[in-house]
Amino acid sequence: MDVVTGLAAEKPVVIFSKSSCCMSHSINSLICSFGANPTVYELDQIPNGRQIERALLQLGCQPSVPAVFIGQEFIGGANEVMSLQVRNELVPLLIRSKAIWIWNKSK
């Protein structure tokens, strides 16, 4: 668990993913579309990926990826991120975490 919280504390937006997961790619693309630059850890491509995946499951992320942290806070998986987006709460969260500074809705 300490590995996950340590990695999540390094950047404003951290996504734990697997290279073969289309939902992970979609969530990453959504967050990038607002100008954020998330740090992505592909669990199937890093040495301690299985250990991190077990910790994510203990956190309650079902399935284990994507697992999104914004502002060092565990947000959840794809459903939670999409719910934030539908409720227009994702961009303010990205701004508060300093992942983005401004947002122009007219884009």
PDB file of N, CA and C in Angstrom:
ATOM      1  N   MET A   1       0.820  -1.195   0.000  1.00  0.00           N
ATOM      2  CA  MET A   1       0.000   0.000   0.000  1.00  0.00           C
ATOM      3  C   MET A   1       0.864   1.260   0.000  1.00  0.00           C
ATOM      4  N   ASP A   2       1.993   1.208   0.709  1.00  0.00           N
ATOM      5  CA  ASP A   2       2.890   2.362   0.770  1.00  0.00           C
ATOM      6  C   ASP A   2       3.443   2.715  -0.606  1.00  0.00           C
ATOM      7  N   VAL A   3       3.674   1.699  -1.435  1.00  0.00           N
ATOM      8  CA  VAL A   3       4.183   1.946  -2.790  1.00  0.00           C
ATOM      9  C   VAL A   3       3.162   2.748  -3.579  1.00  0.00           C
ATOM     10  N   VAL A   4       1.890   2.361  -3.485  1.00  0.00           N
ATOM     11  CA  VAL A   4       0.829   3.047  -4.220  1.00  0.00           C
ATOM     12  C   VAL A   4       0.703   4.491  -3.743  1.00  0.00           C
ATOM     13  N   THR A   5       0.622   4.702  -2.439  1.00  0.00           N
ATOM     14  CA  THR A   5       0.463   6.067  -1.934  1.00  0.00           C
ATOM     15  C   THR A   5       1.690   6.924  -2.246  1.00  0.00           C
ATOM     16  N   GLY A   6       2.866   6.314  -2.222  1.00  0.00           N
ATOM     17  CA  GLY A   6       4.074   7.047  -2.579  1.00  0.00           C
ATOM     18  C   GLY A   6       4.080   7.485  -4.031  1.00  0.00           C
ATOM     19  N   LEU A   7       3.708   6.579  -4.916  1.00  0.00           N
ATOM     20  CA  LEU A   7       3.654   6.928  -6.341  1.00  0.00           C
ATOM     21  C   LEU A   7       2.558   7.954  -6.611  1.00  0.00           C
ATOM     22  N   ALA A   8       1.423   7.812  -5.942  1.00  0.00           N
ATOM     23  CA  ALA A   8       0.302   8.736  -6.147  1.00  0.00           C
ATOM     24  C   ALA A   8       0.621  10.137  -5.640  1.00  0.00           C
ATOM     25  N   ALA A   9       1.549  10.247  -4.705  1.00  0.00           N
ATOM     26  CA  ALA A   9       1.902  11.548  -4.135  1.00  0.00           C
ATOM     27  C   ALA A   9       2.865  12.333  -5.010  1.00  0.00           C
ATOM     28  N   GLU A  10       3.448  11.680  -6.012  1.00  0.00           N
ATOM     29  CA  GLU A  10       4.495  12.326  -6.807  1.00  0.00           C
ATOM     30  C   GLU A  10       3.985  13.369  -7.794  1.00  0.00           C
ATOM     31  N   LYS A  11       2.767  13.201  -8.306  1.00  0.00           N
ATOM     32  CA  LYS A  11       2.238  14.075  -9.356  1.00  0.00           C
ATOM     33  C   LYS A  11       0.770  14.399  -9.071  1.00  0.00           C
ATOM     34  N   PRO A  12       0.234  15.462  -9.691  1.00  0.00           N
ATOM     35  CA  PRO A  12      -1.172  15.811  -9.467  1.00  0.00           C
ATOM     36  C   PRO A  12      -2.162  14.740  -9.929  1.00  0.00           C
ATOM     37  N   VAL A  13      -1.858  14.059 -11.030  1.00  0.00           N
ATOM     38  CA  VAL A  13      -2.741  13.006 -11.541  1.00  0.00           C
ATOM     39  C   VAL A  13      -1.902  11.765 -11.831  1.00  0.00           C
ATOM     40  N   VAL A  14      -2.298  10.653 -11.219  1.00  0.00           N
ATOM     41  CA  VAL A  14      -1.610   9.381 -11.427  1.00  0.00           C
ATOM     42  C   VAL A  14      -2.657   8.342 -11.805  1.00  0.00           C
ATOM     43  N   ILE A  15      -2.370   7.610 -12.877  1.00  0.00           N
ATOM     44  CA  ILE A  15      -3.264   6.546 -13.331  1.00  0.00           C
ATOM     45  C   ILE A  15      -2.482   5.239 -13.333  1.00  0.00           C
ATOM     46  N   PHE A  16      -3.018   4.250 -12.643  1.00  0.00           N
ATOM     47  CA  PHE A  16      -2.472   2.900 -12.713  1.00  0.00           C
ATOM     48  C   PHE A  16      -3.288   2.170 -13.765  1.00  0.00           C
ATOM     49  N   SER A  17      -2.582   1.562 -14.714  1.00  0.00           N
ATOM     50  CA  SER A  17      -3.208   1.057 -15.919  1.00  0.00           C
ATOM     51  C   SER A  17      -2.575  -0.268 -16.321  1.00  0.00           C
ATOM     52  N   LYS A  18      -3.126  -0.862 -17.345  1.00  0.00           N
ATOM     53  CA  LYS A  18      -2.480  -1.974 -18.049  1.00  0.00           C
ATOM     54  C   LYS A  18      -2.500  -1.623 -19.525  1.00  0.00           C
ATOM     55  N   SER A  19      -1.447  -1.963 -20.212  1.00  0.00           N
ATOM     56  CA  SER A  19      -1.316  -1.558 -21.616  1.00  0.00           C
ATOM     57  C   SER A  19      -2.414  -2.123 -22.498  1.00  0.00           C
ATOM     58  N   SER A  20      -3.040  -3.216 -22.077  1.00  0.00           N
ATOM     59  CA  SER A  20      -4.089  -3.838 -22.890  1.00  0.00           C
ATOM     60  C   SER A  20      -5.498  -3.381 -22.509  1.00  0.00           C
ATOM     61  N   CYS A  21      -5.618  -2.471 -21.544  1.00  0.00           N
ATOM     62  CA  CYS A  21      -6.933  -2.071 -21.033  1.00  0.00           C
ATOM     63  C   CYS A  21      -7.465  -0.856 -21.782  1.00  0.00           C
ATOM     64  N   CYS A  22      -8.536  -1.057 -22.551  1.00  0.00           N
ATOM     65  CA  CYS A  22      -9.095   0.042 -23.340  1.00  0.00           C
ATOM     66  C   CYS A  22      -9.724   1.116 -22.450  1.00  0.00           C
ATOM     67  N   MET A  23     -10.281   0.744 -21.296  1.00  0.00           N
ATOM     68  CA  MET A  23     -10.860   1.740 -20.397  1.00  0.00           C
ATOM     69  C   MET A  23      -9.772   2.624 -19.788  1.00  0.00           C
ATOM     70  N   SER A  24      -8.639   2.042 -19.488  1.00  0.00           N
ATOM     71  CA  SER A  24      -7.515   2.834 -18.986  1.00  0.00           C
ATOM     72  C   SER A  24      -7.093   3.862 -20.020  1.00  0.00           C
ATOM     73  N   HIS A  25      -7.011   3.436 -21.268  1.00  0.00           N
ATOM     74  CA  HIS A  25      -6.644   4.349 -22.358  1.00  0.00           C
ATOM     75  C   HIS A  25      -7.684   5.458 -22.490  1.00  0.00           C
ATOM     76  N   SER A  26      -8.957   5.101 -22.396  1.00  0.00           N
ATOM     77  CA  SER A  26     -10.026   6.099 -22.528  1.00  0.00           C
ATOM     78  C   SER A  26      -9.982   7.129 -21.404  1.00  0.00           C
ATOM     79  N   ILE A  27      -9.770   6.681 -20.173  1.00  0.00           N
ATOM     80  CA  ILE A  27      -9.696   7.603 -19.038  1.00  0.00           C
ATOM     81  C   ILE A  27      -8.484   8.511 -19.167  1.00  0.00           C
ATOM     82  N   ASN A  28      -7.358   7.954 -19.578  1.00  0.00           N
ATOM     83  CA  ASN A  28      -6.163   8.754 -19.816  1.00  0.00           C
ATOM     84  C   ASN A  28      -6.433   9.808 -20.886  1.00  0.00           C
ATOM     85  N   SER A  29      -7.083   9.418 -21.977  1.00  0.00           N
ATOM     86  CA  SER A  29      -7.394  10.363 -23.053  1.00  0.00           C
ATOM     87  C   SER A  29      -8.325  11.469 -22.572  1.00  0.00           C
ATOM     88  N   LEU A  30      -9.326  11.106 -21.769  1.00  0.00           N
ATOM     89  CA  LEU A  30     -10.252  12.101 -21.232  1.00  0.00           C
ATOM     90  C   LEU A  30      -9.503  13.129 -20.393  1.00  0.00           C
ATOM     91  N   ILE A  31      -8.679  12.673 -19.484  1.00  0.00           N
ATOM     92  CA  ILE A  31      -7.956  13.591 -18.601  1.00  0.00           C
ATOM     93  C   ILE A  31      -6.977  14.453 -19.405  1.00  0.00           C
ATOM     94  N   CYS A  32      -6.325  13.862 -20.384  1.00  0.00           N
ATOM     95  CA  CYS A  32      -5.409  14.626 -21.244  1.00  0.00           C
ATOM     96  C   CYS A  32      -6.150  15.673 -22.076  1.00  0.00           C
ATOM     97  N   SER A  33      -7.403  15.402 -22.421  1.00  0.00           N
ATOM     98  CA  SER A  33      -8.168  16.338 -23.253  1.00  0.00           C
ATOM     99  C   SER A  33      -8.395  17.677 -22.554  1.00  0.00           C
ATOM    100  N   PHE A  34      -8.249  17.718 -21.241  1.00  0.00           N
ATOM    101  CA  PHE A  34      -8.397  18.961 -20.491  1.00  0.00           C
ATOM    102  C   PHE A  34      -7.063  19.673 -20.309  1.00  0.00           C
ATOM    103  N   GLY A  35      -5.998  19.098 -20.822  1.00  0.00           N
ATOM    104  CA  GLY A  35      -4.680  19.712 -20.728  1.00  0.00           C
ATOM    105  C   GLY A  35      -3.824  19.167 -19.604  1.00  0.00           C
ATOM    106  N   ALA A  36      -4.342  18.197 -18.873  1.00  0.00           N
ATOM    107  CA  ALA A  36      -3.551  17.580 -17.801  1.00  0.00           C
ATOM    108  C   ALA A  36      -2.559  16.599 -18.414  1.00  0.00           C
ATOM    109  N   ASN A  37      -1.509  16.332 -17.684  1.00  0.00           N
ATOM    110  CA  ASN A  37      -0.484  15.401 -18.141  1.00  0.00           C
ATOM    111  C   ASN A  37      -0.302  14.335 -17.057  1.00  0.00           C
ATOM    112  N   PRO A  38      -1.202  13.335 -17.030  1.00  0.00           N
ATOM    113  CA  PRO A  38      -1.118  12.344 -15.951  1.00  0.00           C
ATOM    114  C   PRO A  38       0.118  11.463 -16.065  1.00  0.00           C
ATOM    115  N   THR A  39       0.591  11.039 -14.926  1.00  0.00           N
ATOM    116  CA  THR A  39       1.639  10.024 -14.877  1.00  0.00           C
ATOM    117  C   THR A  39       0.928   8.674 -14.927  1.00  0.00           C
ATOM    118  N   VAL A  40       1.307   7.836 -15.868  1.00  0.00           N
ATOM    119  CA  VAL A  40       0.652   6.545 -16.059  1.00  0.00           C
ATOM    120  C   VAL A  40       1.646   5.436 -15.748  1.00  0.00           C
ATOM    121  N   TYR A  41       1.239   4.545 -14.867  1.00  0.00           N
ATOM    122  CA  TYR A  41       2.038   3.362 -14.554  1.00  0.00           C
ATOM    123  C   TYR A  41       1.335   2.151 -15.150  1.00  0.00           C
ATOM    124  N   GLU A  42       1.974   1.542 -16.147  1.00  0.00           N
ATOM    125  CA  GLU A  42       1.434   0.345 -16.794  1.00  0.00           C
ATOM    126  C   GLU A  42       1.861  -0.865 -15.961  1.00  0.00           C
ATOM    127  N   LEU A  43       0.925  -1.425 -15.218  1.00  0.00           N
ATOM    128  CA  LEU A  43       1.257  -2.479 -14.257  1.00  0.00           C
ATOM    129  C   LEU A  43       1.794  -3.743 -14.912  1.00  0.00           C
ATOM    130  N   ASP A  44       1.453  -3.959 -16.176  1.00  0.00           N
ATOM    131  CA  ASP A  44       1.965  -5.146 -16.863  1.00  0.00           C
ATOM    132  C   ASP A  44       3.349  -4.910 -17.471  1.00  0.00           C
ATOM    133  N   GLN A  45       3.907  -3.725 -17.241  1.00  0.00           N
ATOM    134  CA  GLN A  45       5.213  -3.409 -17.817  1.00  0.00           C
ATOM    135  C   GLN A  45       6.241  -2.956 -16.789  1.00  0.00           C
ATOM    136  N   ILE A  46       5.878  -2.967 -15.506  1.00  0.00           N
ATOM    137  CA  ILE A  46       6.843  -2.576 -14.474  1.00  0.00           C
ATOM    138  C   ILE A  46       7.089  -3.758 -13.536  1.00  0.00           C
ATOM    139  N   PRO A  47       8.291  -3.840 -12.977  1.00  0.00           N
ATOM    140  CA  PRO A  47       8.665  -5.010 -12.176  1.00  0.00           C
ATOM    141  C   PRO A  47       7.740  -5.296 -10.984  1.00  0.00           C
ATOM    142  N   ASN A  48       7.281  -4.272 -10.277  1.00  0.00           N
ATOM    143  CA  ASN A  48       6.438  -4.500  -9.103  1.00  0.00           C
ATOM    144  C   ASN A  48       4.946  -4.321  -9.403  1.00  0.00           C
ATOM    145  N   GLY A  49       4.586  -4.521 -10.663  1.00  0.00           N
ATOM    146  CA  GLY A  49       3.202  -4.320 -11.100  1.00  0.00           C
ATOM    147  C   GLY A  49       2.194  -5.186 -10.370  1.00  0.00           C
ATOM    148  N   ARG A  50       2.530  -6.437 -10.122  1.00  0.00           N
ATOM    149  CA  ARG A  50       1.591  -7.331  -9.422  1.00  0.00           C
ATOM    150  C   ARG A  50       1.389  -6.893  -7.977  1.00  0.00           C
ATOM    151  N   GLN A  51       2.459  -6.466  -7.339  1.00  0.00           N
ATOM    152  CA  GLN A  51       2.362  -5.971  -5.962  1.00  0.00           C
ATOM    153  C   GLN A  51       1.445  -4.734  -5.919  1.00  0.00           C
ATOM    154  N   ILE A  52       1.618  -3.825  -6.857  1.00  0.00           N
ATOM    155  CA  ILE A  52       0.786  -2.622  -6.916  1.00  0.00           C
ATOM    156  C   ILE A  52      -0.662  -3.002  -7.191  1.00  0.00           C
ATOM    157  N   GLU A  53      -0.885  -3.956  -8.091  1.00  0.00           N
ATOM    158  CA  GLU A  53      -2.243  -4.381  -8.407  1.00  0.00           C
ATOM    159  C   GLU A  53      -2.945  -4.959  -7.171  1.00  0.00           C
ATOM    160  N   ARG A  54      -2.239  -5.745  -6.384  1.00  0.00           N
ATOM    161  CA  ARG A  54      -2.826  -6.283  -5.137  1.00  0.00           C
ATOM    162  C   ARG A  54      -3.207  -5.151  -4.182  1.00  0.00           C
ATOM    163  N   ALA A  55      -2.351  -4.145  -4.083  1.00  0.00           N
ATOM    164  CA  ALA A  55      -2.641  -3.000  -3.202  1.00  0.00           C
ATOM    165  C   ALA A  55      -3.863  -2.232  -3.697  1.00  0.00           C
ATOM    166  N   LEU A  56      -3.993  -2.094  -5.005  1.00  0.00           N
ATOM    167  CA  LEU A  56      -5.156  -1.401  -5.564  1.00  0.00           C
ATOM    168  C   LEU A  56      -6.438  -2.169  -5.270  1.00  0.00           C
ATOM    169  N   LEU A  57      -6.385  -3.472  -5.351  1.00  0.00           N
ATOM    170  CA  LEU A  57      -7.554  -4.291  -5.024  1.00  0.00           C
ATOM    171  C   LEU A  57      -7.921  -4.119  -3.550  1.00  0.00           C
ATOM    172  N   GLN A  58      -6.918  -4.020  -2.680  1.00  0.00           N
ATOM    173  CA  GLN A  58      -7.176  -3.792  -1.253  1.00  0.00           C
ATOM    174  C   GLN A  58      -7.814  -2.428  -1.010  1.00  0.00           C
ATOM    175  N   LEU A  59      -7.476  -1.460  -1.874  1.00  0.00           N
ATOM    176  CA  LEU A  59      -8.079  -0.129  -1.772  1.00  0.00           C
ATOM    177  C   LEU A  59      -9.547  -0.150  -2.185  1.00  0.00           C
ATOM    178  N   GLY A  60      -9.953  -1.205  -2.865  1.00  0.00           N
ATOM    179  CA  GLY A  60     -11.337  -1.325  -3.300  1.00  0.00           C
ATOM    180  C   GLY A  60     -11.552  -1.044  -4.770  1.00  0.00           C
ATOM    181  N   CYS A  61     -10.491  -0.959  -5.529  1.00  0.00           N
ATOM    182  CA  CYS A  61     -10.623  -0.709  -6.956  1.00  0.00           C
ATOM    183  C   CYS A  61     -10.937  -2.034  -7.648  1.00  0.00           C
ATOM    184  N   GLN A  62     -12.161  -2.171  -8.101  1.00  0.00           N
ATOM    185  CA  GLN A  62     -12.614  -3.390  -8.788  1.00  0.00           C
ATOM    186  C   GLN A  62     -13.188  -3.014 -10.138  1.00  0.00           C
ATOM    187  N   PRO A  63     -12.631  -3.349 -11.251  1.00  0.00           N
ATOM    188  CA  PRO A  63     -11.370  -4.062 -11.415  1.00  0.00           C
ATOM    189  C   PRO A  63     -10.196  -3.178 -10.994  1.00  0.00           C
ATOM    190  N   SER A  64      -9.019  -3.769 -10.982  1.00  0.00           N
ATOM    191  CA  SER A  64      -7.855  -3.059 -10.444  1.00  0.00           C
ATOM    192  C   SER A  64      -7.414  -1.879 -11.308  1.00  0.00           C
ATOM    193  N   VAL A  65      -7.723  -1.894 -12.586  1.00  0.00           N
ATOM    194  CA  VAL A  65      -7.344  -0.781 -13.469  1.00  0.00           C
ATOM    195  C   VAL A  65      -8.541  -0.382 -14.326  1.00  0.00           C
ATOM    196  N   PRO A  66      -8.640   0.884 -14.697  1.00  0.00           N
ATOM    197  CA  PRO A  66      -7.766   1.963 -14.278  1.00  0.00           C
ATOM    198  C   PRO A  66      -8.033   2.353 -12.823  1.00  0.00           C
ATOM    199  N   ALA A  67      -7.009   2.778 -12.153  1.00  0.00           N
ATOM    200  CA  ALA A  67      -7.120   3.325 -10.799  1.00  0.00           C
ATOM    201  C   ALA A  67      -6.561   4.741 -10.859  1.00  0.00           C
ATOM    202  N   VAL A  68      -7.401   5.706 -10.538  1.00  0.00           N
ATOM    203  CA  VAL A  68      -7.051   7.109 -10.747  1.00  0.00           C
ATOM    204  C   VAL A  68      -6.907   7.827  -9.407  1.00  0.00           C
ATOM    205  N   PHE A  69      -5.801   8.532  -9.274  1.00  0.00           N
ATOM    206  CA  PHE A  69      -5.554   9.397  -8.128  1.00  0.00           C
ATOM    207  C   PHE A  69      -5.437  10.821  -8.648  1.00  0.00           C
ATOM    208  N   ILE A  70      -6.179  11.742  -8.048  1.00  0.00           N
ATOM    209  CA  ILE A  70      -6.092  13.154  -8.401  1.00  0.00           C
ATOM    210  C   ILE A  70      -5.844  13.921  -7.105  1.00  0.00           C
ATOM    211  N   GLY A  71      -4.780  14.705  -7.097  1.00  0.00           N
ATOM    212  CA  GLY A  71      -4.433  15.443  -5.890  1.00  0.00           C
ATOM    213  C   GLY A  71      -4.152  14.527  -4.722  1.00  0.00           C
ATOM    214  N   GLN A  72      -3.491  13.420  -4.977  1.00  0.00           N
ATOM    215  CA  GLN A  72      -3.110  12.413  -3.983  1.00  0.00           C
ATOM    216  C   GLN A  72      -4.314  11.693  -3.380  1.00  0.00           C
ATOM    217  N   GLU A  73      -5.504  11.916  -3.909  1.00  0.00           N
ATOM    218  CA  GLU A  73      -6.711  11.266  -3.409  1.00  0.00           C
ATOM    219  C   GLU A  73      -7.142  10.171  -4.381  1.00  0.00           C
ATOM    220  N   PHE A  74      -7.468   9.019  -3.839  1.00  0.00           N
ATOM    221  CA  PHE A  74      -7.953   7.920  -4.669  1.00  0.00           C
ATOM    222  C   PHE A  74      -9.365   8.248  -5.135  1.00  0.00           C
ATOM    223  N   ILE A  75      -9.519   8.409  -6.448  1.00  0.00           N
ATOM    224  CA  ILE A  75     -10.819   8.740  -7.038  1.00  0.00           C
ATOM    225  C   ILE A  75     -11.603   7.472  -7.333  1.00  0.00           C
ATOM    226  N   GLY A  76     -10.916   6.475  -7.865  1.00  0.00           N
ATOM    227  CA  GLY A  76     -11.563   5.222  -8.210  1.00  0.00           C
ATOM    228  C   GLY A  76     -11.202   4.808  -9.621  1.00  0.00           C
ATOM    229  N   GLY A  77     -12.108   4.077 -10.229  1.00  0.00           N
ATOM    230  CA  GLY A  77     -11.883   3.568 -11.571  1.00  0.00           C
ATOM    231  C   GLY A  77     -12.611   4.382 -12.623  1.00  0.00           C
ATOM    232  N   ALA A  78     -12.847   3.755 -13.760  1.00  0.00           N
ATOM    233  CA  ALA A  78     -13.468   4.435 -14.896  1.00  0.00           C
ATOM    234  C   ALA A  78     -14.856   4.960 -14.555  1.00  0.00           C
ATOM    235  N   ASN A  79     -15.664   4.181 -13.854  1.00  0.00           N
ATOM    236  CA  ASN A  79     -17.020   4.618 -13.521  1.00  0.00           C
ATOM    237  C   ASN A  79     -17.010   5.895 -12.690  1.00  0.00           C
ATOM    238  N   GLU A  80     -16.135   5.946 -11.709  1.00  0.00           N
ATOM    239  CA  GLU A  80     -16.074   7.123 -10.847  1.00  0.00           C
ATOM    240  C   GLU A  80     -15.598   8.358 -11.610  1.00  0.00           C
ATOM    241  N   VAL A  81     -14.605   8.184 -12.461  1.00  0.00           N
ATOM    242  CA  VAL A  81     -14.094   9.319 -13.244  1.00  0.00           C
ATOM    243  C   VAL A  81     -15.168   9.807 -14.213  1.00  0.00           C
ATOM    244  N   MET A  82     -15.861   8.885 -14.873  1.00  0.00           N
ATOM    245  CA  MET A  82     -16.919   9.292 -15.811  1.00  0.00           C
ATOM    246  C   MET A  82     -18.072   9.969 -15.064  1.00  0.00           C
ATOM    247  N   SER A  83     -18.385   9.506 -13.861  1.00  0.00           N
ATOM    248  CA  SER A  83     -19.436  10.151 -13.061  1.00  0.00           C
ATOM    249  C   SER A  83     -19.043  11.586 -12.720  1.00  0.00           C
ATOM    250  N   LEU A  84     -17.781  11.789 -12.356  1.00  0.00           N
ATOM    251  CA  LEU A  84     -17.312  13.150 -12.097  1.00  0.00           C
ATOM    252  C   LEU A  84     -17.464  14.021 -13.337  1.00  0.00           C
ATOM    253  N   GLN A  85     -17.131  13.478 -14.489  1.00  0.00           N
ATOM    254  CA  GLN A  85     -17.224  14.225 -15.736  1.00  0.00           C
ATOM    255  C   GLN A  85     -18.679  14.591 -16.044  1.00  0.00           C
ATOM    256  N   VAL A  86     -19.595  13.652 -15.891  1.00  0.00           N
ATOM    257  CA  VAL A  86     -21.015  13.896 -16.184  1.00  0.00           C
ATOM    258  C   VAL A  86     -21.571  14.979 -15.253  1.00  0.00           C
ATOM    259  N   ARG A  87     -21.112  14.981 -14.002  1.00  0.00           N
ATOM    260  CA  ARG A  87     -21.581  15.972 -13.025  1.00  0.00           C
ATOM    261  C   ARG A  87     -20.790  17.286 -13.098  1.00  0.00           C
ATOM    262  N   ASN A  88     -19.917  17.426 -14.110  1.00  0.00           N
ATOM    263  CA  ASN A  88     -19.069  18.616 -14.276  1.00  0.00           C
ATOM    264  C   ASN A  88     -18.191  18.881 -13.061  1.00  0.00           C
ATOM    265  N   GLU A  89     -17.709  17.812 -12.437  1.00  0.00           N
ATOM    266  CA  GLU A  89     -16.849  17.945 -11.263  1.00  0.00           C
ATOM    267  C   GLU A  89     -15.397  17.553 -11.538  1.00  0.00           C
ATOM    268  N   LEU A  90     -15.135  16.987 -12.720  1.00  0.00           N
ATOM    269  CA  LEU A  90     -13.775  16.536 -13.010  1.00  0.00           C
ATOM    270  C   LEU A  90     -12.828  17.711 -13.224  1.00  0.00           C
ATOM    271  N   VAL A  91     -13.216  18.680 -14.045  1.00  0.00           N
ATOM    272  CA  VAL A  91     -12.335  19.822 -14.315  1.00  0.00           C
ATOM    273  C   VAL A  91     -12.030  20.607 -13.039  1.00  0.00           C
ATOM    274  N   PRO A  92     -13.038  20.943 -12.209  1.00  0.00           N
ATOM    275  CA  PRO A  92     -12.688  21.644 -10.959  1.00  0.00           C
ATOM    276  C   PRO A  92     -11.721  20.839 -10.075  1.00  0.00           C
ATOM    277  N   LEU A  93     -11.866  19.532 -10.069  1.00  0.00           N
ATOM    278  CA  LEU A  93     -10.957  18.686  -9.297  1.00  0.00           C
ATOM    279  C   LEU A  93      -9.540  18.759  -9.870  1.00  0.00           C
ATOM    280  N   LEU A  94      -9.425  18.753 -11.186  1.00  0.00           N
ATOM    281  CA  LEU A  94      -8.112  18.874 -11.833  1.00  0.00           C
ATOM    282  C   LEU A  94      -7.482  20.240 -11.548  1.00  0.00           C
ATOM    283  N   ILE A  95      -8.312  21.272 -11.508  1.00  0.00           N
ATOM    284  CA  ILE A  95      -7.808  22.615 -11.207  1.00  0.00           C
ATOM    285  C   ILE A  95      -7.337  22.688  -9.752  1.00  0.00           C
ATOM    286  N   ARG A  96      -8.140  22.182  -8.823  1.00  0.00           N
ATOM    287  CA  ARG A  96      -7.759  22.210  -7.401  1.00  0.00           C
ATOM    288  C   ARG A  96      -6.464  21.441  -7.136  1.00  0.00           C
ATOM    289  N   SER A  97      -6.247  20.368  -7.897  1.00  0.00           N
ATOM    290  CA  SER A  97      -5.031  19.574  -7.694  1.00  0.00           C
ATOM    291  C   SER A  97      -3.825  20.160  -8.436  1.00  0.00           C
ATOM    292  N   LYS A  98      -4.067  21.253  -9.158  1.00  0.00           N
ATOM    293  CA  LYS A  98      -3.030  21.928  -9.951  1.00  0.00           C
ATOM    294  C   LYS A  98      -2.533  21.079 -11.125  1.00  0.00           C
ATOM    295  N   ALA A  99      -3.402  20.177 -11.593  1.00  0.00           N
ATOM    296  CA  ALA A  99      -3.079  19.411 -12.803  1.00  0.00           C
ATOM    297  C   ALA A  99      -3.308  20.275 -14.042  1.00  0.00           C
ATOM    298  N   ILE A 100      -4.259  21.206 -13.924  1.00  0.00           N
ATOM    299  CA  ILE A 100      -4.477  22.220 -14.960  1.00  0.00           C
ATOM    300  C   ILE A 100      -4.703  23.544 -14.231  1.00  0.00           C
ATOM    301  N   TRP A 101      -4.481  24.654 -14.927  1.00  0.00           N
ATOM    302  CA  TRP A 101      -4.614  25.957 -14.281  1.00  0.00           C
ATOM    303  C   TRP A 101      -5.875  26.675 -14.709  1.00  0.00           C
ATOM    304  N   ILE A 102      -6.218  26.569 -15.977  1.00  0.00           N
ATOM    305  CA  ILE A 102      -7.415  27.239 -16.479  1.00  0.00           C
ATOM    306  C   ILE A 102      -8.155  26.291 -17.399  1.00  0.00           C
ATOM    307  N   TRP A 103      -9.415  26.556 -17.604  1.00  0.00           N
ATOM    308  CA  TRP A 103     -10.211  25.749 -18.512  1.00  0.00           C
ATOM    309  C   TRP A 103     -11.165  26.657 -19.240  1.00  0.00           C
ATOM    310  N   ASN A 104     -11.160  26.561 -20.562  1.00  0.00           N
ATOM    311  CA  ASN A 104     -12.053  27.331 -21.413  1.00  0.00           C
ATOM    312  C   ASN A 104     -13.135  26.406 -21.922  1.00  0.00           C
ATOM    313  N   LYS A 105     -14.349  26.546 -21.422  1.00  0.00           N
ATOM    314  CA  LYS A 105     -15.447  25.640 -21.798  1.00  0.00           C
ATOM    315  C   LYS A 105     -15.823  25.748 -23.266  1.00  0.00           C
ATOM    316  N   SER A 106     -15.466  26.834 -23.917  1.00  0.00           N
ATOM    317  CA  SER A 106     -15.893  27.036 -25.308  1.00  0.00           C
ATOM    318  C   SER A 106     -15.140  26.181 -26.307  1.00  0.00           C
ATOM    319  N   LYS A 107     -14.123  25.459 -25.865  1.00  0.00           N
ATOM    320  CA  LYS A 107     -13.349  24.620 -26.786  1.00  0.00           C
ATOM    321  C   LYS A 107     -14.181  23.512 -27.349  1.00  0.00           C
TER     322      LYS A 107
END
